[in-house]
XYZ file of C-alpha atoms in Angstrom:
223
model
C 38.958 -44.885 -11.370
C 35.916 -45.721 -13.743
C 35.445 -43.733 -17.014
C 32.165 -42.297 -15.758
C 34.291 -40.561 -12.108
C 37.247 -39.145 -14.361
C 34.381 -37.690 -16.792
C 32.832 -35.824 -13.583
C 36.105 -34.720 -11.753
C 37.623 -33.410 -15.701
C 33.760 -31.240 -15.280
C 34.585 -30.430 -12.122
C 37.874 -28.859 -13.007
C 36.458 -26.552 -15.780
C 33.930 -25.234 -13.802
C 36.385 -24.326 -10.596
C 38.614 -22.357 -13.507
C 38.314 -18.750 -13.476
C 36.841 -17.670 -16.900
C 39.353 -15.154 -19.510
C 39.396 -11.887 -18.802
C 37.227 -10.882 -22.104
C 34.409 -13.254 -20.743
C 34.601 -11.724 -17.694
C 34.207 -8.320 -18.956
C 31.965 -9.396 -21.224
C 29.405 -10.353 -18.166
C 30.619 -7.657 -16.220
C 28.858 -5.410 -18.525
C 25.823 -7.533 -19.293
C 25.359 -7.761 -15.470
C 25.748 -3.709 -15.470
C 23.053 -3.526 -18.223
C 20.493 -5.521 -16.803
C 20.807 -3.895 -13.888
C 20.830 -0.250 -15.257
C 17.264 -1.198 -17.359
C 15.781 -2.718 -14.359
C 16.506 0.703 -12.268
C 15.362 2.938 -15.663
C 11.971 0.164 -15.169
C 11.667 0.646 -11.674
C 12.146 4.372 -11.458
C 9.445 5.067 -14.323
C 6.899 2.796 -12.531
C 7.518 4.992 -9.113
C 6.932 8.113 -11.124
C 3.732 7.122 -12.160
C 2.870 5.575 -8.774
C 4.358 9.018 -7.000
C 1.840 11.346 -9.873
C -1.364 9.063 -9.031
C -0.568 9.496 -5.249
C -0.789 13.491 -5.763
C -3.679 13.069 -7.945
C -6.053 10.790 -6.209
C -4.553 13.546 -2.781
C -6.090 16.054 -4.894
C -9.429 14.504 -5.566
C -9.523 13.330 -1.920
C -9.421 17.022 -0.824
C -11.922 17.984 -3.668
C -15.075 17.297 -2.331
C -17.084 19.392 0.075
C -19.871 17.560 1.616
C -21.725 20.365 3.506
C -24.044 19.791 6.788
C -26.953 18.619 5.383
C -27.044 14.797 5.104
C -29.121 13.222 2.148
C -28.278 10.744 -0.464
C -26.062 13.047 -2.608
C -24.385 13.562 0.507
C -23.971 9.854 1.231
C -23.282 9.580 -2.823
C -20.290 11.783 -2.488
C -18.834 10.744 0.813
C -18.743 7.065 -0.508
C -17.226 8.517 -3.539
C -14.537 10.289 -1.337
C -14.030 7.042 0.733
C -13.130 5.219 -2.731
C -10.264 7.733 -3.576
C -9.372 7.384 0.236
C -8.636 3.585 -0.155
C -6.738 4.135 -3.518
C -4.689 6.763 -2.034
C -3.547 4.681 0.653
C -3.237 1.807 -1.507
C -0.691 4.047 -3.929
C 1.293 5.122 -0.715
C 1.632 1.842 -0.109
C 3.011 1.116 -3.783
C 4.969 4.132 -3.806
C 6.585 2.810 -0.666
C 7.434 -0.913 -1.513
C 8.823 0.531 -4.969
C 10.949 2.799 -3.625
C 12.511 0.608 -1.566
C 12.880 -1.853 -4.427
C 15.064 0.863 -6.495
C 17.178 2.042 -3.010
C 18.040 -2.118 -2.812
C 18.361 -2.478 -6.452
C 20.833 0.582 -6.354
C 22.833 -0.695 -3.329
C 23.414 -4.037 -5.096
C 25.263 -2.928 -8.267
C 28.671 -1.939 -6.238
C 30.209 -4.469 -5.694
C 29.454 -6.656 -8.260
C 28.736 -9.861 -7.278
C 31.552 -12.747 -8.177
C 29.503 -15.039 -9.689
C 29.230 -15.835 -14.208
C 25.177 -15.321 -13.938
C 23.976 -12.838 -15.862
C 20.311 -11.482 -14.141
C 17.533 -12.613 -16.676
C 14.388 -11.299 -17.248
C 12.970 -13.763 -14.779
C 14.776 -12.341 -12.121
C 13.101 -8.926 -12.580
C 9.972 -10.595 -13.016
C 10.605 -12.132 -9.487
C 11.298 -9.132 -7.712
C 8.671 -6.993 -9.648
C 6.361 -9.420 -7.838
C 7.565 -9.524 -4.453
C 7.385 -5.669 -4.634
C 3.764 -5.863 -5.405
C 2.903 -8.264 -2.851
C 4.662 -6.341 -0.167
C 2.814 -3.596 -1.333
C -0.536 -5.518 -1.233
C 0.721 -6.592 2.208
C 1.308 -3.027 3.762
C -2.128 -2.053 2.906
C -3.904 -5.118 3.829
C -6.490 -3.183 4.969
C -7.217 -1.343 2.258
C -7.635 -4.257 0.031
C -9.854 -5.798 2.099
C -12.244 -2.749 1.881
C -12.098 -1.883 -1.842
C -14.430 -4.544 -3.132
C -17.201 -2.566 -1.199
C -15.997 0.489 -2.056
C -17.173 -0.539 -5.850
C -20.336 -2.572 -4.707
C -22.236 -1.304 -1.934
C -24.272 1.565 -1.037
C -23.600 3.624 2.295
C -26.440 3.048 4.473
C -26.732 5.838 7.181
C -27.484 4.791 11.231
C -27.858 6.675 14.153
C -25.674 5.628 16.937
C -24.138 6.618 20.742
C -20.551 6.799 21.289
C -19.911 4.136 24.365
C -16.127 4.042 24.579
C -12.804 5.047 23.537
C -9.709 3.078 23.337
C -5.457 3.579 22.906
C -3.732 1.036 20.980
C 0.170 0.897 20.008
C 2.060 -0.136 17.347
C 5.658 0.474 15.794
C 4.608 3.545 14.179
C 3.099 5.055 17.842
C -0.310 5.477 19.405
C -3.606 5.331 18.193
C -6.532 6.687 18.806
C -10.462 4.732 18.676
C -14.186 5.514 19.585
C -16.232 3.155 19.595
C -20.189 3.062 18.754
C -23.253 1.620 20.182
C -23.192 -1.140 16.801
C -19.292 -2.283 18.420
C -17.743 -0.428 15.129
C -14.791 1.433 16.036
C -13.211 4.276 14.213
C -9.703 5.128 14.356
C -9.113 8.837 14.871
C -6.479 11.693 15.773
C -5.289 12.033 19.062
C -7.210 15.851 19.456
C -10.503 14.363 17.861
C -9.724 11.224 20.768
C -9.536 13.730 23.490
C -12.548 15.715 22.383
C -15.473 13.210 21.875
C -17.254 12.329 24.730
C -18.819 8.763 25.564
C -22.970 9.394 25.381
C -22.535 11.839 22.713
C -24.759 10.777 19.645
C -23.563 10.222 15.858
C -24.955 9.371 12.448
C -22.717 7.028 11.160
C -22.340 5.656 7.525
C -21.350 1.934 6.488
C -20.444 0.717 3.748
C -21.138 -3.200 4.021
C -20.064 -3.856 7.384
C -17.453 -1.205 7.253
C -17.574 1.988 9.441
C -16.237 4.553 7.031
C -17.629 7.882 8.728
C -19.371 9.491 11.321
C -20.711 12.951 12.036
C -22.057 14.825 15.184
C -26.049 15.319 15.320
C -25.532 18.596 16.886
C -23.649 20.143 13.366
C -24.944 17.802 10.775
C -28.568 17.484 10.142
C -30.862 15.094 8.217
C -33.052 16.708 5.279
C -36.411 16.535 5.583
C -38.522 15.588 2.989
């Protein structure tokens, strides 16, 4: 056997031999720590994602636009729109986060039998793929905040033509559709009570649909 082989398989031996007890206590509870920091981490960031979730709900419900459709009315219901996309956005954090801790919790008993101790790269690593998850739930969402910051509602006048059911995992769901193709999604009672012919102003923002409103309670002001 050359000198170079009996230098790998001596290697080879100390790494297959179990490590003395105070070393492996001595991870143990360096694995333990990491752990319990990344949790204390974790948990702190949900709290704050959890208290903007009830704030931007709060704001959301703040605004009362009235009847009377002009451009502070189209000022604040674009305004409303903007904390409607952030509050679905910080569901969708307070979601992916949470299950990030529940995981995180489940994997400290039992400890893994390995002699790595997590490093801060690791909870760099999953502190990203919880944030892209995150992004990834509300897709949507994303999509539409860029005009949410940049462009104006526009207002249109438009004829409901059709209404349509699609499913997912999470159960029916409700459309109308409008004279421009836009669709809306909506809740099952408002599904049942709109009526194809029926006409609607309707408010974009870029080529987004964000609301519409019945001509027979909402009226344009006149100048």
């Amino acid at each position: 056997m050359s000198r170079a082989a009996k230098r790998r398989r001596k290697l080879m031996m100390m790494e297959s031999q179990p490590l003395p007890p105070s070393e492996v206590k001595s991870t143990i509870s360096k694995k333990n720590s990491f752990k319990k920091k990344t949790l204390i981490i974790l948990s702190i960031l949900e709290v704050c994602f959890i208290a903007t979730f009830f704030l931007l709900r709060a704001k959301t419900h703040s605004f009362n636009l009235g009847y009377i459709i002009d451009d502070a009315f189209l000022d604040k219901l674009a305004e409303r729109e903007l904390y409607r996309t952030l509050l679905r956005i910080s569901l969708a954090f307070c979601v992916s986060f949470g299950m990030g801790i529940i995981l995180h919790f489940f994997k400290v008993l039992p400890i893994r039998k390995n002699n790595k101790v997590p490093s801060t790269k690791n909870f760099i690593t999953e502190l990203f793929l919880l944030v892209l998850l995150a992004i990834l739930v509300s897709i949507p969402q994303v999509i539409e905040l860029p005009a949410r910051f940049t462009q104006k509602p526009t207002l249109q006048k438009e004829i409901l033509i059709d209404k349509d059911t699609w499913t997912t995992k999470s159960g029916m769901h409700y459309d109308l559709i409008f004279s421009s193709k836009s669709s809306i999604t909506v809740s099952k009672r408002t599904y049942i009570a709109a009526h194809t012919g029926t006409e609607f102003y309707t408010v974009y923002q870029g080529s987004f649909l964000i609301d519409y409103f019945p001509m027979d309670k909402y009226f344009l002001k006149k100048d």
